[in-house]
Coordinates of C-alpha atoms and ligand atoms in Angstrom, one line a residue:
X1 CA -11.3 10.1 -28.8
X2 CA -12.0 6.4 -29.2
X3 CA -14.0 4.8 -32.0
X4 CA -16.6 2.2 -31.0
X5 CA -17.8 -0.5 -33.4
X6 CA -19.8 -3.7 -33.3
X7 CA -23.2 -2.6 -32.1
X8 CA -26.2 -0.8 -33.7
X9 CA -25.4 2.6 -32.2
X10 CA -28.6 4.1 -33.3
X11 CA -30.6 1.9 -31.0
X12 CA -28.6 2.6 -28.0
X13 CA -30.3 4.6 -25.2
X14 CA -29.4 8.3 -25.1
X15 CA -26.7 9.5 -22.8
X16 CA -27.7 11.2 -19.6
X17 CA -26.1 14.3 -18.1
X18 CA -26.9 16.4 -15.0
X19 CA -26.3 20.1 -14.3
X20 CA -24.4 21.1 -11.1
X21 CA -27.8 21.1 -9.2
X22 CA -28.4 17.4 -10.0
X23 CA -31.1 18.0 -12.6
X24 CA -30.9 15.2 -15.1
X25 CA -31.4 15.5 -18.9
X26 CA -31.1 13.2 -21.8
X27 CA -28.7 14.3 -24.6
X28 CA -30.5 14.8 -27.9
X29 CA -27.8 13.0 -29.9
X30 CA -25.1 11.2 -28.0
X31 CA -25.7 7.6 -26.9
X32 CA -25.1 5.9 -23.6
X33 CA -21.8 4.1 -23.0
X34 CA -20.6 2.1 -20.1
X35 CA -17.1 1.4 -18.6
X36 CA -15.7 -2.1 -18.3
X37 CA -13.0 -1.1 -15.9
X38 CA -11.6 2.0 -17.5
X39 CA -12.5 1.0 -21.0
X40 CA -15.6 2.6 -22.7
X41 CA -17.9 0.2 -24.4
X42 CA -21.2 0.4 -26.2
X43 CA -23.6 -1.9 -24.4
X44 CA -25.1 -4.9 -26.3
X45 CA -28.8 -5.0 -26.5
X46 CA -29.0 -8.2 -24.5
X47 CA -27.1 -6.5 -21.6
X48 CA -29.6 -3.6 -21.4
X49 CA -32.7 -3.6 -19.2
X50 CA -35.3 -1.1 -18.1
X51 CA -34.1 0.3 -14.8
X52 CA -35.7 -1.6 -11.9
X53 CA -38.1 0.7 -10.1
X54 CA -36.4 0.7 -6.7
X55 CA -33.0 1.8 -8.1
X56 CA -31.5 5.2 -7.1
X57 CA -30.0 7.8 -9.5
X58 CA -26.9 9.8 -8.6
X59 CA -25.0 12.6 -10.4
X60 CA -21.2 12.9 -10.1
X61 CA -20.0 16.5 -9.8
X62 CA -16.7 17.3 -11.7
X63 CA -16.9 14.1 -13.8
X64 CA -18.4 14.9 -17.2
X65 CA -20.1 12.0 -19.0
X66 CA -18.6 10.2 -22.0
X67 CA -21.1 9.5 -24.8
X68 CA -21.0 7.9 -28.3
X69 CA -21.7 9.8 -31.5
X70 CA -23.8 7.4 -33.4
X71 CA -22.9 8.9 -36.8
X72 CA -19.1 8.7 -36.3
X73 CA -18.8 5.9 -33.8
X74 CA -16.5 8.2 -31.8
X75 CA -16.7 8.8 -28.1
X76 CA -17.2 12.3 -26.8
X77 CA -16.7 13.9 -23.4
X78 CA -19.5 16.3 -22.7
X79 CA -18.1 19.1 -20.4
X80 CA -20.6 21.8 -21.1
X81 CA -24.1 22.1 -22.4
X82 CA -26.5 25.0 -23.0
X83 CA -29.7 24.5 -21.0
X84 CA -32.4 27.2 -21.8
X85 CA -29.6 29.1 -23.6
X86 CA -27.4 29.1 -20.5
X87 CA -24.1 27.2 -20.6
X88 CA -23.9 24.6 -17.7
X89 CA -21.0 22.3 -16.6
X90 CA -22.1 18.7 -17.1
X91 CA -21.9 15.9 -14.6
X92 CA -22.2 12.2 -15.3
X93 CA -25.3 10.2 -14.1
X94 CA -25.2 6.8 -12.4
X95 CA -27.7 4.2 -11.2
X96 CA -27.6 2.2 -8.0
X97 CA -29.5 -0.9 -8.8
X98 CA -32.3 -2.5 -6.8
X99 CA -31.3 -5.5 -4.6
X100 CA -30.9 -8.7 -6.7
X101 CA -29.5 -7.0 -9.8
X102 CA -25.9 -7.1 -10.9
X103 CA -24.6 -4.1 -12.8
X104 CA -22.9 -4.8 -16.1
X105 CA -20.9 -1.6 -16.6
X106 CA -19.7 1.5 -14.6
X107 CA -20.9 5.0 -15.5
X108 CA -18.9 6.3 -18.6
X109 CA -17.4 9.4 -17.2
X110 CA -14.1 11.3 -17.2
X111 CA -13.1 11.1 -13.5
X112 CA -9.7 13.0 -13.9
X113 CA -11.0 16.4 -12.7
X114 CA -12.8 14.9 -9.7
X115 CA -10.8 15.8 -6.6
X116 CA -12.9 14.1 -4.0
X117 CA -13.9 10.5 -3.2
X118 CA -17.5 9.3 -3.8
X119 CA -19.3 7.6 -1.0
X120 CA -19.5 3.8 -1.1
X121 CA -22.3 3.0 -3.5
X122 CA -22.3 0.7 -6.5
X123 CA -22.4 3.2 -9.4
X124 CA -23.7 1.7 -12.6
X125 CA -24.3 2.8 -16.2
X126 CA -27.7 4.3 -17.1
X127 CA -29.2 5.9 -20.2
X128 CA -32.7 7.0 -21.5
X129 CA -34.9 5.7 -24.2
X130 CA -38.6 5.2 -24.9
X131 CA -39.6 7.4 -22.0
X132 CA -37.7 5.3 -19.5
X133 CA -34.3 4.8 -17.9
X134 CA -32.3 1.9 -19.2
X135 CA -29.4 0.3 -17.3
X136 CA -26.6 -2.2 -18.0
X137 CA -27.3 -5.1 -15.7
X138 CA -29.3 -8.3 -15.0
X139 CA -31.3 -9.8 -12.2
X140 CA -29.3 -12.6 -10.7
X141 CA -31.9 -13.6 -8.0
X142 CA -35.4 -12.5 -7.1
X143 CA -36.4 -13.0 -3.5
X144 CA -39.7 -11.5 -2.2
X145 CA -38.1 -11.3 1.3
X146 CA -35.7 -8.6 0.0
X147 CA -38.1 -7.0 -2.5
X148 CA -38.3 -3.2 -1.5
X149 CA -42.0 -3.5 -2.5
X150 CA -42.5 -5.6 0.7
X151 CA -41.1 -3.0 3.0
X152 CA -43.8 -0.5 3.8
X153 CA -42.5 2.0 6.4
X154 CA -46.1 2.9 7.3
X155 CA -46.3 -0.4 9.1
X156 CA -42.8 -0.1 10.7
X157 CA -43.4 2.6 13.3
X158 CA -46.3 0.8 14.9
X159 CA -44.4 -2.4 14.7
X160 CA -41.5 -0.8 16.6
X161 CA -43.9 0.5 19.2
X162 CA -45.4 -3.0 19.8
X163 CA -41.9 -4.5 19.9
X164 CA -40.7 -2.1 22.5
X165 CA -43.8 -2.9 24.6
X166 CA -43.0 -6.6 24.5
X167 CA -39.2 -6.4 24.9
X168 CA -37.1 -4.7 27.6
X169 CA -35.2 -1.8 26.0
X170 CA -31.4 -2.3 25.7
X171 CA -28.6 -0.5 23.7
X172 CA -28.9 -3.1 20.9
X173 CA -32.6 -2.5 20.5
X174 CA -32.0 1.3 20.4
X175 CA -29.2 0.9 17.9
X176 CA -31.4 -1.3 15.6
X177 CA -34.3 1.1 15.8
X178 CA -32.0 3.7 14.3
X179 CA -30.8 1.2 11.7
X180 CA -34.4 0.5 10.7
X181 CA -35.7 4.0 10.7
X182 CA -32.7 6.1 9.7
X183 CA -30.4 3.8 7.7
X184 CA -33.3 1.8 6.2
X185 CA -31.7 -1.5 6.9
X186 CA -34.1 -4.2 5.7
X187 CA -32.7 -6.7 8.2
X188 CA -33.3 -4.3 11.1
X189 CA -36.9 -3.6 9.8
X190 CA -37.4 -7.4 9.8
X191 CA -36.6 -7.7 13.5
X192 CA -39.4 -5.3 14.3
X193 CA -41.8 -6.7 11.7
X194 CA -41.1 -10.2 13.1
X195 CA -40.1 -12.0 9.9
X196 CA -37.3 -13.4 7.8
X197 CA -33.6 -12.3 8.4
X198 CA -32.8 -10.1 11.4
X199 CA -29.4 -8.6 12.4
X200 CA -27.2 -9.1 15.4
X201 CA -24.3 -6.6 15.1
X202 CA -21.8 -7.1 17.9
X203 CA -18.3 -5.9 16.8
X204 CA -16.6 -2.5 17.1
X205 CA -13.2 -3.6 15.8
X206 CA -11.9 -5.0 12.6
X207 CA -8.7 -6.6 11.4
X208 CA -9.0 -5.3 7.9
X209 CA -9.1 -1.8 6.3
X210 CA -11.2 -2.1 3.2
X211 CA -10.9 0.7 0.8
X212 CA -14.7 0.9 0.6
X213 CA -15.6 0.0 4.2
X214 CA -19.2 0.9 4.8
X215 CA -18.9 1.6 8.5
X216 CA -15.6 3.2 9.1
X217 CA -13.5 5.5 6.9
X218 CA -10.4 7.5 7.7
X219 CA -11.2 11.1 8.5
X220 CA -9.6 12.5 5.4
X221 CA -11.5 10.1 3.2
X222 CA -15.3 10.2 2.4
X223 CA -18.1 9.7 4.9
X224 CA -18.9 6.1 5.7
X225 CA -22.5 5.3 4.7
X226 CA -23.2 3.4 8.0
X227 CA -22.3 4.5 11.5
X228 CA -20.3 1.8 13.2
X229 CA -21.7 0.4 16.4
X230 CA -20.0 2.1 19.3
X231 CA -20.6 -0.5 22.1
X232 CA -20.5 -4.3 22.6
X233 CA -24.0 -5.6 23.3
X234 CA -24.5 -7.9 26.3
X235 CA -24.9 -11.7 25.8
X236 CA -28.3 -11.4 27.5
X237 CA -29.7 -8.9 25.0
X238 CA -28.3 -10.8 22.0
X239 CA -29.8 -14.1 23.2
X240 CA -33.1 -12.4 24.1
X241 CA -33.5 -10.8 20.6
X242 CA -32.4 -13.9 18.8
X243 CA -34.6 -16.4 20.6
X244 CA -37.6 -14.1 20.3
X245 CA -37.0 -13.9 16.5
X246 CA -36.1 -17.5 15.9
X247 CA -39.1 -18.9 17.8
X248 CA -41.8 -16.6 16.3
X249 CA -40.8 -15.3 12.8
X250 CA -41.6 -17.1 9.6
X251 CA -38.5 -18.5 7.9
X252 CA -36.2 -16.9 10.5
X253 CA -32.5 -16.2 10.2
X254 CA -30.4 -14.2 12.7
X255 CA -27.2 -12.9 11.3
X256 CA -24.0 -11.8 13.0
X257 CA -21.9 -9.5 10.8
X258 CA -23.7 -6.4 9.5
X259 CA -22.8 -3.3 7.5
X260 CA -22.9 -1.2 10.7
X261 CA -20.2 -3.1 12.5
X262 CA -16.5 -4.2 12.3
X263 CA -15.5 -7.9 12.0
X264 CA -17.5 -10.3 14.1
X265 CA -14.7 -12.8 14.4
X266 CA -13.1 -10.2 16.8
X267 CA -16.0 -11.1 19.1
X268 CA -15.6 -14.8 18.8
X269 CA -16.2 -15.7 22.5
X270 CA -19.3 -13.5 22.8
X271 CA -20.8 -15.0 19.6
X272 CA -20.0 -18.6 20.6
X273 CA -21.4 -18.2 24.1
X274 CA -24.5 -16.5 22.7
X275 CA -25.1 -19.3 20.1
X276 CA -24.8 -22.0 22.7
X277 CA -27.4 -20.2 24.8
X278 CA -29.7 -19.6 21.9
X279 CA -29.6 -23.2 20.9
X280 CA -30.3 -24.3 24.5
X281 CA -33.6 -22.3 24.2
X282 CA -34.6 -23.1 20.5
X283 CA -33.6 -25.3 17.7
X284 CA -35.7 -23.3 15.2
X285 CA -34.4 -21.1 12.3
X286 CA -30.9 -20.4 10.9
X287 CA -28.0 -18.8 12.8
X288 CA -25.7 -17.2 10.2
X289 CA -22.4 -15.4 10.3
X290 CA -21.3 -12.8 7.8
X291 CA -17.6 -12.4 8.1
X292 CA -14.3 -11.6 6.3
X293 CA -13.2 -15.2 7.2
X294 CA -9.8 -14.0 8.4
X295 CA -9.5 -16.5 11.4
X296 CA -10.2 -20.2 10.5
X297 CA -9.6 -21.1 14.2
X298 CA -12.4 -18.8 15.3
X299 CA -14.7 -20.1 12.6
X300 CA -14.1 -23.5 14.0
X301 CA -15.0 -22.4 17.5
X302 CA -18.2 -20.6 16.4
X303 CA -19.2 -23.6 14.2
X304 CA -18.8 -25.9 17.3
X305 CA -21.2 -23.6 19.2
X306 CA -24.0 -24.4 16.8
X307 CA -23.7 -22.0 13.8
X308 CA -25.7 -23.1 10.7
X309 CA -24.4 -21.0 7.8
X310 CA -21.5 -18.7 7.0
X311 CA -21.0 -16.0 4.4
X312 CA -17.4 -15.0 3.7
X313 CA -16.7 -11.8 1.8
X314 CA -14.0 -11.2 -0.8
X315 CA -13.5 -8.8 -3.7
X316 CA -11.3 -11.2 -5.6
X317 CA -10.0 -14.8 -5.8
X318 CA -6.5 -13.4 -6.6
X319 CA -4.4 -12.7 -3.5
X320 CA -2.8 -9.5 -4.9
X321 CA -6.2 -8.0 -5.8
X322 CA -7.7 -9.1 -2.4
X323 CA -4.8 -7.6 -0.4
X324 CA -5.0 -4.3 -2.3
X325 CA -8.7 -3.9 -1.3
X326 CA -8.9 -5.5 2.1
X327 CA -5.5 -4.3 3.4
X328 CA -5.6 -7.1 6.0
X329 CA -4.0 -6.8 9.4
X330 CA -2.6 -10.0 10.9
X331 CA -4.0 -12.3 8.3
X332 CA -3.7 -13.1 4.6
X333 CA -5.8 -14.3 1.6
X334 CA -4.9 -17.9 2.3
X335 CA -6.5 -17.7 5.7
X336 CA -9.7 -16.7 4.1
X337 CA -9.6 -19.6 1.6
X338 CA -8.8 -22.0 4.5
X339 CA -11.8 -20.6 6.4
X340 CA -14.1 -21.3 3.4
X341 CA -12.8 -24.9 3.0
X342 CA -13.0 -25.5 6.7
X343 CA -16.6 -24.3 6.9
X344 CA -17.6 -26.8 4.2
X345 CA -15.7 -29.6 6.1
X346 CA -17.6 -28.7 9.3
X347 CA -20.9 -29.0 7.5
X348 CA -21.8 -25.3 7.5
X349 CA -23.9 -24.0 4.6
X350 CA -21.1 -22.0 3.1
X351 CA -21.5 -18.8 0.9
X352 CA -19.0 -16.5 -0.7
X353 CA -20.0 -12.8 -0.7
X354 CA -18.3 -12.0 -4.0
X355 CA -17.9 -8.2 -4.3
X356 CA -18.0 -7.7 -8.1
X357 CA -16.7 -4.9 -10.2
X358 CA -17.2 -4.8 -14.1
X359 CA -13.9 -4.9 -15.9
X360 CA -12.0 -6.5 -13.0
X361 CA -14.1 -9.4 -11.8
X362 CA -15.0 -10.6 -15.3
X363 CA -11.4 -10.8 -16.5
X364 CA -10.2 -14.2 -17.6
X365 CA -7.4 -14.6 -14.9
X366 CA -10.0 -13.7 -12.2
X367 CA -12.5 -16.2 -13.4
X368 CA -9.9 -18.9 -13.6
X369 CA -8.8 -18.1 -10.0
X370 CA -12.4 -18.2 -8.9
X371 CA -13.1 -21.5 -10.6
X372 CA -10.1 -23.0 -8.8
X373 CA -11.4 -21.6 -5.5
X374 CA -14.8 -23.1 -6.0
X375 CA -13.3 -26.4 -7.0
X376 CA -11.0 -26.5 -4.0
X377 CA -13.5 -25.5 -1.4
X378 CA -16.9 -26.9 -2.6
X379 CA -18.6 -23.7 -1.6
X380 CA -22.5 -24.0 -1.7
X381 CA -23.6 -20.5 -2.8
X382 CA -21.9 -17.5 -4.6
X383 CA -23.4 -14.1 -4.0
X384 CA -22.7 -11.7 -6.9
X385 CA -22.8 -8.4 -4.9
X386 CA -22.0 -5.1 -6.6
X387 CA -18.9 -3.7 -4.9
X388 CA -19.8 -0.3 -3.3
X389 CA -16.9 2.0 -4.0
X390 CA -15.9 5.1 -6.0
X391 CA -15.0 3.5 -9.4
X392 CA -12.0 5.8 -9.9
X393 CA -10.6 4.9 -6.4
X394 CA -10.9 1.2 -7.0
X395 CA -9.3 1.4 -10.5
X396 CA -6.5 3.5 -9.1
X397 CA -5.6 1.1 -6.3
X398 CA -6.2 -2.4 -7.8
X399 CA -3.1 -4.0 -9.5
X400 CA -3.2 -5.5 -13.0
X401 CA -5.1 -4.6 -16.2
X402 CA -8.1 -2.3 -15.8
X403 CA -10.4 -4.1 -18.2
X404 CA -12.1 -4.7 -20.4
X405 CA -13.7 -7.9 -19.0
X406 CA -15.7 -10.5 -20.9
X407 CA -19.0 -9.2 -19.5
X408 CA -20.6 -9.8 -16.1
X409 CA -23.5 -11.7 -17.5
X410 CA -21.1 -13.9 -19.5
X411 CA -19.2 -14.6 -16.3
X412 CA -22.3 -15.6 -14.4
X413 CA -23.3 -17.9 -17.3
X414 CA -19.8 -19.6 -17.3
X415 CA -20.1 -20.2 -13.5
X416 CA -23.6 -21.7 -13.8
X417 CA -22.5 -24.0 -16.7
X418 CA -19.3 -25.2 -15.1
X419 CA -20.7 -25.6 -11.5
X420 CA -24.2 -27.0 -11.8
X421 CA -24.3 -27.7 -8.0
X422 CA -23.3 -24.2 -7.1
X423 CA -26.1 -21.7 -6.4
X424 CA -25.4 -18.3 -7.8
X425 CA -27.5 -15.4 -6.4
X426 CA -27.6 -12.4 -4.2
X427 CA -29.3 -13.1 -0.8
X428 CA -28.6 -15.1 2.3
X429 CA -30.5 -18.4 2.4
X430 CA -32.5 -19.9 5.2
X431 CA -30.9 -23.3 5.7
X432 CA -33.1 -24.7 8.5
X433 CA -36.6 -25.2 7.1
X434 CA -39.0 -25.2 10.1
Ligands
SF4_1 S1 -14.1 -6.3 6.8 FE1 -16.0 -5.2 7.0 S2 -15.8 -3.9 8.8 FE2 -13.7 -4.6 8.2 S3 -12.9 -3.0 7.0 FE3 -13.8 -4.5 5.6 S4 -15.9 -3.7 5.3 FE4 -15.1 -2.7 7.1

């Protein structure tokens, strides 16, 4: 058992545990801990916050929680607990935070006995105090356009009905109706609600094999949280949906590269031709590309077609950590860096979709590498996105030390201090103000 010092343990939230049916309880004595990588930590008061209302709670079967005994300062694995006098095996509890929030710690749990891989969510540390759930995390950006409180599904069904009356039905519309109603994709809902950012998924293939890919997982692994698109939409349908949205929606963005598809750069020609046609019909709104940035040559072609902004994803600014997660096929980390620099040179509003993981991302060498990347490329915006993956899987596969980091909020502070012109947030930005 470890001994934890340095914080007023008595004020810490109580540890949570669940029984094997997922019923959640707070422990009467043990306090909440969080993991920075694989290192248990007591969470400083300034890193704690009441859990945002639209967060989700998970329980993790076969992974008992680790708590802190406030009297001894020692950590304790809670494998079993008597509930109403009956012994129950205990499971750890995790929170998936509301959009716009960055988690500070992973759930403190003993993952050794867990013989399965968790689906791709961003599991965060959560405890209980003062009649409420408390999490380790902070809000990096608030944007009403992505606030779950502004997504009322009672309005969605009639909006879809009206949309279908106005627009010919094609496979892409049918796909996006499912995305909006079954996968609850906010971007897909926006298409039918006629506002803000809407999706244009086009690619079935990908040239990477991310450990936590949301849309395609090897059979033996866990179930992907999104179903990958199974067809290539026609240019006609893409252009029709995009022009309709860009000309009528308030603050419109249309984005290629969604969670339900592969890598859009594999459909470079289709995207370039579509953008040219869209821009022949309207100059309004923002055309954005979410991509893994693997092919700078194709980024150049799509930019020449009329793209406005680009968001390039990476889990690390260190090649060895990037390769271990993305498992690229036919490209390498340096190609991605080149694509970011080129995007700036071509005048695109350039964003990095930085997939963050407490204990790995906030390590000194990672922050130094990131600072060099920002310096070298002049990127405009850095998304701090919680990496959605089974924590045990990521820690097993990523090279180098497994924490602790200096703290996610501390990392964000350093970046904001050292790069005052860099925007640090969570959501895509509309770059064409109409
Ligand atoms: S780049 Fe995207 S589509 Fe490709 S493997 Fe990674 S997450 Fe999946």
